Every structure is written in structure tokens, then in C-alpha cells.
Coordinates of C-alpha atoms in Angstrom, one line a residue:
X1 CA 183.3 67.9 -36.8
X2 CA 186.1 68.0 -39.4
X3 CA 185.5 64.3 -40.2
X4 CA 181.8 64.8 -40.5
X5 CA 182.4 67.8 -42.8
X6 CA 184.8 65.8 -44.9
X7 CA 182.2 62.9 -45.2
X8 CA 179.6 65.4 -46.3
X9 CA 182.0 66.9 -48.9
X10 CA 182.8 63.4 -50.2
X11 CA 179.1 62.6 -50.4
X12 CA 178.4 65.8 -52.4
X13 CA 181.3 65.0 -54.7
X14 CA 180.0 61.4 -55.2
X15 CA 176.5 62.6 -56.0
X16 CA 177.8 65.2 -58.4
X17 CA 180.0 62.6 -60.2
X18 CA 177.1 60.1 -60.5
X19 CA 174.9 62.9 -61.9
X20 CA 177.6 63.8 -64.4
X21 CA 177.9 60.2 -65.4
X22 CA 174.2 59.9 -65.9
X23 CA 174.3 62.7 -68.3
X24 CA 177.5 61.7 -70.1
X25 CA 176.7 58.0 -70.4
X26 CA 173.5 56.1 -71.4
X27 CA 171.7 54.0 -68.8
X28 CA 171.8 50.3 -68.4
X29 CA 169.2 49.9 -71.1
X30 CA 170.5 50.5 -74.6
X31 CA 169.1 53.5 -76.5
X32 CA 168.8 51.6 -79.7
X33 CA 168.4 47.9 -80.6
X34 CA 169.3 46.2 -83.8
X35 CA 166.1 44.7 -85.1
X36 CA 167.2 44.2 -88.7
X37 CA 166.7 40.4 -88.9
X38 CA 163.4 40.4 -87.0
X39 CA 162.1 43.3 -89.3
X40 CA 163.2 41.5 -92.5
X41 CA 165.9 44.0 -93.6
X42 CA 168.3 41.7 -95.4
X43 CA 169.6 43.7 -98.3
X44 CA 173.3 43.5 -99.0
X45 CA 175.9 46.1 -100.1
X46 CA 179.0 45.3 -102.1
X47 CA 181.5 48.0 -103.0
X48 CA 185.0 48.2 -104.4
X49 CA 187.9 50.5 -103.9
X50 CA 191.3 49.6 -105.4
X51 CA 193.4 52.5 -106.7
X52 CA 196.6 50.4 -107.0
X53 CA 195.9 47.3 -109.0
X54 CA 192.3 47.2 -110.2
X55 CA 192.3 51.0 -110.7
X56 CA 188.6 51.3 -109.9
X57 CA 186.4 52.3 -107.1
X58 CA 182.9 53.8 -106.2
X59 CA 182.5 55.0 -102.6
X60 CA 178.7 55.2 -102.5
X61 CA 175.7 54.0 -100.5
X62 CA 172.0 55.0 -100.3
X63 CA 169.2 54.7 -97.7
X64 CA 166.0 56.6 -98.3
X65 CA 162.8 56.7 -96.3
X66 CA 159.5 57.4 -98.0
X67 CA 155.8 56.3 -98.0
X68 CA 155.6 55.3 -101.6
X69 CA 152.2 53.6 -101.3
X70 CA 150.6 56.2 -99.1
X71 CA 149.3 53.7 -96.5
X72 CA 150.6 55.9 -93.6
X73 CA 153.7 53.8 -92.9
X74 CA 157.1 55.0 -94.1
X75 CA 158.9 52.5 -96.5
X76 CA 162.6 52.0 -97.1
X77 CA 164.7 51.9 -100.3
X78 CA 168.4 51.0 -100.1
X79 CA 171.1 50.7 -102.8
X80 CA 173.5 47.8 -103.2
X81 CA 176.3 49.6 -105.1
X82 CA 177.5 46.5 -107.0
X83 CA 174.7 44.4 -105.6
X84 CA 171.0 44.9 -106.6
X85 CA 169.0 47.7 -104.9
X86 CA 166.0 46.8 -102.7
X87 CA 162.6 48.4 -101.9
X88 CA 161.0 47.4 -98.6
X89 CA 157.3 47.9 -97.8
X90 CA 156.5 48.7 -94.2
X91 CA 153.8 46.3 -93.1
X92 CA 152.7 48.4 -90.1
X93 CA 153.5 45.7 -87.5
X94 CA 157.2 46.4 -87.1
X95 CA 158.3 44.3 -90.0
X96 CA 159.0 44.9 -93.7
X97 CA 158.5 42.8 -96.8
X98 CA 160.3 43.0 -100.1
X99 CA 158.0 45.1 -102.3
X100 CA 156.6 43.6 -105.4
X101 CA 158.1 46.5 -107.3
X102 CA 161.6 46.0 -105.9
X103 CA 162.9 44.1 -108.9
X104 CA 162.0 47.0 -111.2
X105 CA 164.2 49.3 -109.1
X106 CA 167.0 46.9 -108.5
X107 CA 169.3 48.0 -111.4
X108 CA 171.5 44.9 -111.1
X109 CA 173.8 46.0 -114.0
X110 CA 174.4 49.6 -112.8
X111 CA 176.4 50.4 -109.7
X112 CA 174.1 52.5 -107.5
X113 CA 174.9 55.1 -104.8
X114 CA 172.6 57.6 -103.3
X115 CA 168.8 57.6 -103.6
X116 CA 166.0 60.1 -102.7
X117 CA 162.2 60.1 -102.6
X118 CA 160.6 63.3 -104.0
X119 CA 157.2 64.2 -105.6
X120 CA 158.8 65.9 -108.6
X121 CA 155.5 66.2 -110.5
X122 CA 153.2 67.2 -107.6
X123 CA 150.8 64.4 -108.2
X124 CA 150.7 63.3 -104.6
X125 CA 152.9 60.2 -105.0
X126 CA 156.6 60.0 -104.1
X127 CA 158.8 59.3 -107.0
X128 CA 162.4 57.8 -106.7
X129 CA 165.6 59.2 -108.0
X130 CA 168.6 56.9 -108.0
X131 CA 172.2 58.2 -108.4
X132 CA 174.5 55.9 -110.2
X133 CA 178.0 55.4 -111.5
X134 CA 176.6 55.9 -115.0
X135 CA 173.3 57.2 -116.0
X136 CA 171.2 58.3 -113.0
X137 CA 167.5 57.1 -113.1
X138 CA 164.2 58.9 -112.3
X139 CA 161.2 56.5 -111.6
X140 CA 157.7 58.0 -111.6
X141 CA 155.4 56.5 -109.0
X142 CA 152.2 55.2 -110.8
X143 CA 149.8 55.7 -107.9
X144 CA 151.5 53.1 -105.8
X145 CA 151.0 50.4 -108.4
X146 CA 154.5 50.5 -109.9
X147 CA 157.1 52.7 -111.3
X148 CA 157.9 54.0 -114.8
X149 CA 161.5 55.0 -115.8
X150 CA 161.0 58.5 -117.2
X151 CA 164.7 59.5 -117.1
X152 CA 165.1 60.3 -120.8
X153 CA 161.9 62.4 -121.0
X154 CA 162.8 64.2 -117.8
X155 CA 166.4 64.9 -118.8
X156 CA 168.1 64.0 -115.5
X157 CA 170.2 61.1 -116.6
X158 CA 173.6 62.5 -115.9
X159 CA 176.3 59.9 -116.5
X160 CA 179.0 60.9 -114.0
X161 CA 180.1 59.1 -110.9
X162 CA 177.1 60.2 -108.8
X163 CA 177.2 60.0 -105.0
X164 CA 174.3 62.0 -103.6
X165 CA 171.3 64.2 -104.6
X166 CA 169.2 66.8 -102.9
X167 CA 165.9 68.5 -103.9
X168 CA 164.7 72.0 -103.2
X169 CA 162.5 74.6 -104.8
X170 CA 165.2 77.3 -105.3
X171 CA 163.0 79.7 -107.3
X172 CA 159.8 79.1 -105.3
X173 CA 157.7 78.3 -108.3
X174 CA 156.1 75.3 -106.6
X175 CA 158.2 72.6 -108.4
X176 CA 161.2 70.8 -106.9
X177 CA 164.6 71.3 -108.5
X178 CA 167.5 68.9 -108.2
X179 CA 171.2 69.1 -107.3
X180 CA 173.5 66.1 -108.0
X181 CA 177.1 65.7 -106.7
X182 CA 179.6 63.7 -108.8
X183 CA 182.9 62.5 -107.5
X184 CA 186.1 62.3 -109.6
X185 CA 186.6 59.8 -112.4
X186 CA 189.7 58.7 -110.4
X187 CA 191.1 56.0 -110.2
X188 CA 189.7 54.8 -113.6
X189 CA 190.9 57.8 -115.6
X190 CA 194.4 58.9 -116.3
X191 CA 194.9 61.8 -116.5
X192 CA 191.9 62.9 -114.3
X193 CA 189.3 64.9 -116.2
X194 CA 187.5 67.2 -113.7
X195 CA 185.1 68.4 -116.3
X196 CA 183.8 64.9 -116.9
X197 CA 182.5 64.7 -113.4
X198 CA 180.9 68.1 -113.0
X199 CA 178.0 68.5 -110.5
X200 CA 174.6 69.1 -112.0
X201 CA 171.8 71.6 -111.1
X202 CA 168.5 70.8 -112.7
X203 CA 165.5 73.2 -112.9
X204 CA 162.0 71.6 -112.8
X205 CA 160.0 72.9 -115.8
X206 CA 156.7 71.9 -114.2
X207 CA 155.7 69.7 -117.2
X208 CA 157.6 66.5 -116.3
X209 CA 160.9 67.7 -117.7
X210 CA 164.0 69.4 -116.3
X211 CA 166.5 71.9 -117.7
X212 CA 170.2 71.6 -116.9
X213 CA 171.0 75.0 -115.5
X214 CA 174.4 74.2 -114.1
X215 CA 175.7 77.0 -116.2
X216 CA 174.1 79.5 -113.9
X217 CA 176.8 78.5 -111.4
X218 CA 180.4 79.5 -111.8
X219 CA 181.9 76.6 -113.8
X220 CA 185.2 76.2 -111.9
X221 CA 183.3 75.8 -108.6
X222 CA 181.2 72.9 -109.8
X223 CA 184.2 70.6 -110.6
X224 CA 185.0 69.5 -107.1
X225 CA 185.0 65.8 -106.2
X226 CA 181.5 66.1 -104.7
X227 CA 180.1 63.9 -102.0
X228 CA 177.0 65.5 -100.6
X229 CA 174.8 68.6 -101.3
X230 CA 172.0 70.2 -99.2
X231 CA 169.4 72.9 -99.9
X232 CA 169.0 75.2 -96.8
X233 CA 168.3 78.8 -96.1
X234 CA 171.4 79.7 -94.2
X235 CA 170.8 83.5 -94.2
X236 CA 167.1 83.4 -93.3
X237 CA 166.0 85.5 -96.3
X238 CA 163.3 83.0 -97.3
X239 CA 164.9 81.2 -100.2
X240 CA 167.0 78.0 -100.5
X241 CA 170.7 78.3 -100.8
X242 CA 173.0 75.3 -101.7
X243 CA 175.9 73.9 -99.7
X244 CA 178.2 71.3 -101.4
X245 CA 180.7 69.1 -99.6
X246 CA 183.8 68.2 -101.7
X247 CA 186.7 65.8 -101.2
X248 CA 190.0 67.6 -101.7
X249 CA 191.7 64.3 -102.8
X250 CA 190.8 65.4 -106.4
X251 CA 190.6 69.1 -107.4
X252 CA 191.2 71.1 -104.2
X253 CA 188.5 73.7 -104.5
X254 CA 187.0 73.1 -101.0
X255 CA 183.4 73.1 -100.0
X256 CA 181.1 75.6 -101.7
X257 CA 178.2 77.7 -100.4
X258 CA 176.0 79.2 -103.1
X259 CA 173.9 82.0 -102.0
X260 CA 170.5 82.3 -103.7
X261 CA 170.2 85.9 -105.0
X262 CA 167.0 85.5 -107.1
X263 CA 166.1 86.2 -110.7
X264 CA 168.0 88.6 -113.0
X265 CA 171.1 86.9 -114.1
X266 CA 169.9 85.0 -117.1
X267 CA 168.2 82.1 -115.5
X268 CA 169.0 82.7 -111.9
X269 CA 171.6 84.5 -109.7
X270 CA 173.9 82.5 -107.5
X271 CA 176.8 84.0 -105.6
X272 CA 179.7 81.9 -104.2
X273 CA 179.9 83.1 -100.6
X274 CA 182.1 80.3 -99.3
X275 CA 185.0 82.4 -98.3
X276 CA 183.2 85.4 -96.8
X277 CA 180.9 83.1 -94.8
X278 CA 183.7 80.8 -93.4
X279 CA 182.1 77.8 -95.0
X280 CA 185.0 77.2 -97.5
X281 CA 186.4 74.2 -95.8
X282 CA 189.3 72.6 -97.7
X283 CA 188.9 69.1 -96.4
X284 CA 188.3 65.5 -97.4
X285 CA 184.6 66.2 -97.0
X286 CA 182.0 63.3 -97.0
X287 CA 178.7 64.0 -95.6
X288 CA 176.6 67.0 -94.4
X289 CA 173.5 67.8 -92.4
X290 CA 171.8 71.2 -91.6
X291 CA 169.9 71.8 -88.3
X292 CA 169.3 74.4 -85.6
X293 CA 171.2 72.3 -83.0
X294 CA 171.5 75.2 -80.6
X295 CA 167.9 76.4 -80.9
X296 CA 168.9 80.0 -81.6
X297 CA 166.7 80.3 -84.8
X298 CA 169.1 79.7 -87.6
X299 CA 170.6 76.6 -89.3
X300 CA 174.0 75.2 -88.5
X301 CA 176.0 72.6 -90.4
X302 CA 177.8 69.4 -89.5
X303 CA 180.3 68.1 -92.0
X304 CA 182.3 64.9 -91.8
X305 CA 185.9 64.4 -92.9
X306 CA 187.9 61.5 -94.0
X307 CA 191.3 62.6 -92.8
X308 CA 190.9 65.2 -90.1
X309 CA 188.4 66.0 -87.3
X310 CA 184.8 66.6 -88.1
X311 CA 183.4 70.1 -88.5
X312 CA 180.5 71.8 -86.8
X313 CA 179.8 75.2 -88.4
X314 CA 177.7 77.2 -86.0
X315 CA 175.7 79.9 -87.8
X316 CA 176.4 83.3 -86.2
X317 CA 173.1 84.8 -87.5
X318 CA 174.9 87.4 -89.6
X319 CA 175.8 85.4 -92.7
X320 CA 178.9 83.6 -91.2
X321 CA 179.8 80.4 -89.6
X322 CA 182.2 79.4 -86.8
X323 CA 183.7 75.9 -86.5
X324 CA 182.8 74.6 -83.1
X325 CA 183.3 70.9 -83.5
X326 CA 186.2 70.6 -81.0
X327 CA 184.7 73.0 -78.4
X328 CA 181.3 71.3 -78.5
X329 CA 182.7 67.8 -78.1
X330 CA 181.4 66.5 -81.5
X331 CA 184.6 66.0 -83.3
X332 CA 185.7 62.5 -84.2
X333 CA 189.4 63.0 -84.8
X334 CA 192.3 61.4 -86.5
X335 CA 195.5 60.6 -84.5
X336 CA 194.9 57.9 -81.9
X337 CA 191.2 57.7 -82.8
X338 CA 191.7 57.1 -86.5
X339 CA 188.0 57.8 -87.2
X340 CA 186.8 58.5 -90.7
X341 CA 183.4 60.3 -90.9
X342 CA 180.9 59.6 -93.6
X343 CA 177.1 60.2 -93.3
X344 CA 175.8 62.2 -90.3
X345 CA 172.3 63.4 -89.2
X346 CA 170.9 65.7 -86.5
X347 CA 167.8 64.2 -84.8
X348 CA 166.2 64.4 -81.4
X349 CA 166.5 60.7 -80.2
X350 CA 165.4 61.4 -76.6
X351 CA 162.5 63.9 -77.4
X352 CA 163.9 66.6 -75.1
X353 CA 163.6 69.3 -77.7
X354 CA 167.3 69.5 -78.6
X355 CA 168.9 68.1 -81.7
X356 CA 171.3 65.2 -81.1
X357 CA 173.9 63.9 -83.6
X358 CA 174.7 60.5 -85.2
X359 CA 177.9 60.1 -87.2
X360 CA 178.5 57.1 -89.4
X361 CA 182.2 56.1 -89.3
X362 CA 184.9 53.7 -90.4
X363 CA 188.5 53.3 -89.3
X364 CA 191.6 54.5 -91.1
X365 CA 194.8 52.3 -91.2
X366 CA 198.2 53.3 -92.7
X367 CA 201.2 51.0 -92.7
X368 CA 204.8 52.0 -92.7
X369 CA 207.1 52.1 -94.5
X370 CA 204.9 50.8 -97.4
X371 CA 202.5 53.7 -97.0
X372 CA 199.5 51.5 -97.7
X373 CA 196.3 53.2 -96.7
X374 CA 192.9 51.5 -96.0
X375 CA 189.9 53.5 -94.8
X376 CA 187.0 50.9 -94.9
X377 CA 187.9 49.2 -91.6
X378 CA 185.3 48.6 -89.0
X379 CA 184.7 51.2 -86.3
X380 CA 181.8 51.9 -84.0
X381 CA 179.7 54.9 -85.0
X382 CA 179.2 57.9 -82.8
X383 CA 176.1 59.1 -81.0
X384 CA 176.3 62.5 -79.4
X385 CA 173.6 63.8 -77.0
X386 CA 172.9 67.5 -77.0
X387 CA 173.8 69.0 -73.6
X388 CA 171.4 72.0 -74.2
X389 CA 174.4 74.4 -73.8
X390 CA 175.7 74.4 -77.3
X391 CA 177.7 71.2 -76.6
X392 CA 177.4 67.5 -76.9
X393 CA 178.2 64.4 -74.8
X394 CA 179.4 61.2 -76.4
X395 CA 176.9 58.5 -75.4
X396 CA 178.0 55.9 -77.9
X397 CA 179.2 53.3 -75.4
X398 CA 176.4 50.9 -74.4
X399 CA 174.0 52.9 -76.5
X400 CA 173.2 49.8 -78.8
X401 CA 174.7 51.4 -81.9
X402 CA 178.1 49.7 -81.6
X403 CA 178.8 47.2 -84.3
X404 CA 181.9 45.8 -85.8
X405 CA 181.1 47.2 -89.2
X406 CA 182.3 50.1 -91.4
X407 CA 179.3 52.4 -91.8
X408 CA 178.9 55.0 -94.5
X409 CA 175.2 56.0 -94.5
X410 CA 172.5 56.8 -91.9
X411 CA 168.9 58.1 -92.1
X412 CA 166.1 58.5 -89.6
X413 CA 162.4 57.8 -89.5
X414 CA 159.8 56.8 -86.9
X415 CA 159.0 53.6 -88.9
X416 CA 157.0 51.9 -86.1
X417 CA 155.0 55.1 -85.2
X418 CA 155.7 54.9 -81.5
X419 CA 156.8 58.6 -81.1
X420 CA 160.5 58.4 -81.3
X421 CA 163.0 58.3 -84.1
X422 CA 164.7 55.2 -85.4
X423 CA 167.7 54.7 -87.7
X424 CA 168.8 52.8 -90.7
X425 CA 172.6 52.6 -91.3
X426 CA 174.3 51.5 -94.5
X427 CA 177.4 49.4 -94.0
X428 CA 180.2 49.0 -96.6
X429 CA 180.4 45.5 -98.1
X430 CA 177.9 44.3 -95.7
X431 CA 174.3 45.6 -95.7
X432 CA 171.8 47.6 -93.7
X433 CA 171.0 47.7 -90.0
X434 CA 167.7 48.9 -88.6
X435 CA 168.1 50.4 -85.2
X436 CA 164.9 50.7 -83.2
X437 CA 164.7 53.5 -80.6
X438 CA 164.0 52.1 -77.2
X439 CA 163.1 55.6 -75.6
X440 CA 160.0 57.6 -76.2
X441 CA 159.2 58.4 -72.6
X442 CA 158.9 62.2 -73.2
X443 CA 156.3 64.1 -75.2
X444 CA 156.6 64.7 -79.0
X445 CA 154.8 66.2 -82.0
X446 CA 155.0 64.9 -85.5
X447 CA 154.2 67.5 -88.2
X448 CA 153.3 66.5 -91.7
X449 CA 153.3 69.5 -94.0
X450 CA 151.6 69.2 -97.4
X451 CA 151.8 71.8 -100.1
X452 CA 149.3 73.0 -102.8
X453 CA 149.0 75.7 -105.4
X454 CA 152.3 77.5 -105.6
X455 CA 153.8 75.4 -102.8
X456 CA 155.4 72.1 -103.8
X457 CA 153.5 69.0 -102.7
X458 CA 156.2 67.9 -100.2
X459 CA 156.4 71.4 -98.8
X460 CA 160.2 71.2 -99.1
X461 CA 161.7 74.4 -97.8
X462 CA 158.8 75.1 -95.4
X463 CA 159.9 76.1 -91.9
X464 CA 158.2 75.3 -88.7
X465 CA 158.9 77.0 -85.4
X466 CA 157.6 75.4 -82.3
X467 CA 157.4 77.0 -78.9
X468 CA 156.6 75.4 -75.6
X469 CA 155.5 77.0 -72.3
X470 CA 159.0 76.9 -70.9
X471 CA 160.1 79.4 -73.6
X472 CA 162.0 76.9 -75.7
X473 CA 161.8 77.6 -79.5
X474 CA 162.7 75.0 -82.1
X475 CA 163.2 75.4 -85.8
X476 CA 163.0 72.7 -88.4
X477 CA 162.8 72.7 -92.2
X478 CA 161.4 70.1 -94.5
X479 CA 164.3 68.8 -96.7
X480 CA 165.1 66.0 -99.0
X481 CA 168.7 64.9 -99.1
X482 CA 170.8 64.5 -95.9
X483 CA 173.9 62.8 -94.5
X484 CA 175.3 60.9 -97.4
X485 CA 173.4 59.3 -100.2
X486 CA 169.9 59.3 -98.8
X487 CA 167.0 61.1 -97.1
X488 CA 165.2 61.0 -93.8
X489 CA 161.5 60.9 -93.4
X490 CA 159.7 64.0 -94.7
X491 CA 157.6 64.4 -91.6
X492 CA 159.1 66.8 -89.0
X493 CA 159.5 65.3 -85.6
X494 CA 159.7 67.6 -82.5
X495 CA 160.6 66.5 -79.0
X496 CA 158.6 68.3 -76.4
X497 CA 160.2 67.1 -73.2
X498 CA 157.6 67.5 -70.4
X499 CA 155.4 69.9 -72.4
X500 CA 151.9 68.7 -73.2
X501 CA 151.2 71.3 -75.9
X502 CA 153.0 73.7 -78.2
X503 CA 152.5 76.7 -80.4
X504 CA 153.3 76.3 -84.1
X505 CA 154.3 79.0 -86.6
X506 CA 154.8 77.8 -90.2
X507 CA 156.5 79.7 -93.0
X508 CA 155.7 78.2 -96.4
X509 CA 158.2 78.4 -99.3
X510 CA 156.1 81.1 -100.9
X511 CA 156.5 83.3 -97.8
X512 CA 152.9 82.8 -96.6
X513 CA 152.7 82.3 -92.9
X514 CA 150.3 80.7 -90.5
X515 CA 150.0 79.9 -86.8
X516 CA 148.4 77.2 -84.7
X517 CA 148.2 77.6 -81.0
X518 CA 148.2 75.1 -78.1
X519 CA 148.6 72.0 -80.3
X520 CA 148.3 69.0 -78.1
X521 CA 151.4 66.7 -77.7
X522 CA 151.8 63.1 -78.8
X523 CA 150.0 63.3 -82.2
X524 CA 150.7 63.2 -85.9
X525 CA 149.4 66.5 -87.2
X526 CA 148.9 67.1 -90.9
X527 CA 148.8 70.7 -92.1
X528 CA 147.8 71.3 -95.7
X529 CA 148.5 74.5 -97.4
X530 CA 145.3 76.2 -98.5
X531 CA 143.1 73.6 -96.7
X532 CA 143.9 73.6 -93.0
X533 CA 142.2 76.6 -91.4
X534 CA 144.3 79.7 -91.5
X535 CA 147.2 78.1 -93.4
X536 CA 147.3 79.6 -96.9

């Protein structure tokens, strides 16, 4: 009997171990497959960092998804840094072709970093903003037939060392405003002039022009070596706040959280709540993304770090954040791992209704006694699966994302419209990889929100809450600017798991609400403010 009992116990232990392995590790089939060559993505990236001899460097990359020709298929723009930029048109058959307008946007004589698609003039066509080392450029989309450089007329041609940009309608007037992060002038300048690389906040005037309103922010807190900004409503009061990730290598002010306090302070009222909220990380910050990863109804932050472990700031729902990277298992650490984090995005790759996490990474080397440091060495990226209990499992191994490349940028989109999210990664001194999701066996819902009237055309800032019959509620926000130097698709993508329908509640940026009940799964639903029944 004792032998039989022991055998049963061993069997239970074996089954439990196998079950845990199935959760913690991907199956035999890879989650993603590199289809770059077959899809026609061949753009190159060439960057330089030499702070010892050449005394120059520009750590920047850009990957932006957007349907510029409005044919229903999301297109891709990538920057080359020292190489030309490239615009790829999605042909709708799984492949891309170099757009006939690519040359116009290539900027071969200007080092380019981040890029974002945004309909700044509300004409229904996505325009393109390219962040450069030198004058940034805004290209107006001429109805899908080409682009016009309107930078001078618009007044958004800041000449700093730009890295990333984000768009948000902070004053809810129906027009998208713009935040640009500039890194330091180091190593080219000596001594370093922090004021020369100040971040920029631009207010959209609604007439095709912008006003530089950076002065509405406390000057000293706009001088960090900025890598990535994001607009997000951290306190749930209905307006867009701003979070800025800074690199403490130059000007140690830490990351900054600007709370949006509305009109009344000249142009606009902003309060620096970094310290009181717990978001004032003094780190070598690189990238950022905001998402409700724990499905508790508020937005959390993931911030990457060059030198130390990554940071997951869990929103406590009371105006504060708690760092939970280590306890959730989502920290790529220094030490024996030597991981350097760059871009990062939350996305539900397996359609189970919980936000997973992708972290673009390189490897850090330091030699002794010379103290020579290199941080652009190849390292596999990290893919973390949400365990549905406020934690993550590292499923990177055999997931199909591994590559002997140093990766800086990442952005997601369902480019092939098969119901799951795919990825593009930007690789330093190499090029771009298109990673096709091989999953898609669970239900999903794609939500395309369109504004009108006093709601910006892209519906940036709109919140969608989705509830399924099992009681699970998800929150997603339309945003432009994520990770590092790019943007994801504008369309919101919800995984539904086994659910075949869901209830939707939409909060538009002007505080108007609407609800849609029992929306069937596995469809692309467009909701237009003021047009869709009951929505505005």
C-alpha cells in the first residue's frame, strides 16, 4: 500500500510539474515567426555611439504603424538613423512594398529617430511626424496621394537631439497636442548645455499651426535627458496627464509625472507629482508603456532601464504607484544577466484577456581594468506572459523572438488581420524584423474608435472598457506614442478567451459615454462618435 501511495504521489507531482512547465514555457510551436524577408521588410538601420574618440552619438530608432492610404491595411514606417527612412505599404496579402512616397520621407541627410502617425488636422488622413537629431519634420498627408512638409508653417521643427514623441489632446478641445523628448547634447558638446536640449510641449491651435507651450511646465523639470513620453490618465479624472522617462546619465532629475490640472494658470495648469506619486524614478530610463496589466481598472507603467532592473509601477488607484517588477517576475536585471532594456509594449499576444509584455533588449559589457563600457551588444529580447494573478512568466525561450541582435524598438499591429497581434522590432546597426504571431486560437475583438465634432479624429484619449460573461473587465485607451520611438496600431485589440461576445462601455475624451451590449466576438468593429447609434 505504501508503495502504491508513493507511486500515486509521484504521479501527482509529475502532472503538477508538467502543468507548471506548460504555463511557464511555450509549446513546441513558436509563438512568433520571423517573416521579414518573405514580407519584404528590408530597411536598414545604422547608428553611432562613440563618446571617447569620435565624440558623437545618437541612440535613436523608430517604428510606427498607421494606415496612411486608408485601404484598411495598416502600413509601416521605419527610421534609419544615419541610413534613409522607409515607408512600406501593406499589400493585404501578407507582404509589403516600398511606397512610392517613401523617398519623400527618407531624409537621407538628417539622422532620424522616433516617428509617429497622427491626424493632427482632423481631415481623416494620418500625418507623419519624424523626430530627428536636428529639425524635426511634420508631413501632412495629402489624401493618400503624397505628403507635404509643413513643419515651418506648423511650428514644430524643434532642433534638439530628439528621440521620441507622443500625441494627446490634453485640453480636450478636439485637436491633438504634441510632446517631444530631447536627449542631451553629450557627447558632442563640452560643457554640456541642458537648456539646449529641453523637451517640448506643443499646443495644437486647430488651424494647422502649433504654439510652443513648454513654458507652462516647470522649466527645470523639462531639462532631463529625455528618451520617451506618454500621455495617459493615471488618476482617472478624465484628462490626459504626461509621464516622461529620463536618462540620469545627464542631468539627474529623474522621471517626471505631470498631472493635468486644467485651465487657470496662464495657458494650462500642470503639477509635478512625481515624488508624491512614487513615479520619480532616478534611473537610466529608456522606454515606457502604459496599460492596465492587472485588469483592476487603472493604468500601470512599465519603464525600462539601461543599468539596473526594469520597473513595473503598479497603480494603486489612489494617485500612487508601487514598483512591482521583481515580485511580478518582469524584471530584466543587471548582474549576471547584463540586460539593457529599451523599448517595451504591453499587448495580449495569446488573446486570453490579459496584457502580456515584450521588452526590447541589448547586452551590457564592461571590461576591467580599462573600464571600457559597451551596451549595444546582441541579447535575446524578453517575452513575458501574464499569469492572470498580477505576475508574469518568462516565455522567451523557444518563443520565436530570439535573435542574435541588439534590439531598441518594438511596436505591435495585426498587420495580416488574422485576429492576433504581430510585432515589428528595430535593431541597432541592423534593420527591422517582422514577427508574425502564430497563435489566434482564442476569441478577440478589434475596436476602431473614430472621433468627430469636439473629439479628435483618432479618438486619442478615449477609454474602452470591455466585460465578458465570466466577469472579467478590461480597460484600454487609444494612444499615440509607446515603447521607444514609435507607435502601435491605433485600433484597440481585446482578447476574449473563450467568450463569444462582450459588453462595451466607451468614454470619449469629451466625457461623453456610450455602451454597446453583447457585441459578437471575432470582428473588427468601428464606432464613430456622433454617428454610431447611441455614441455621441
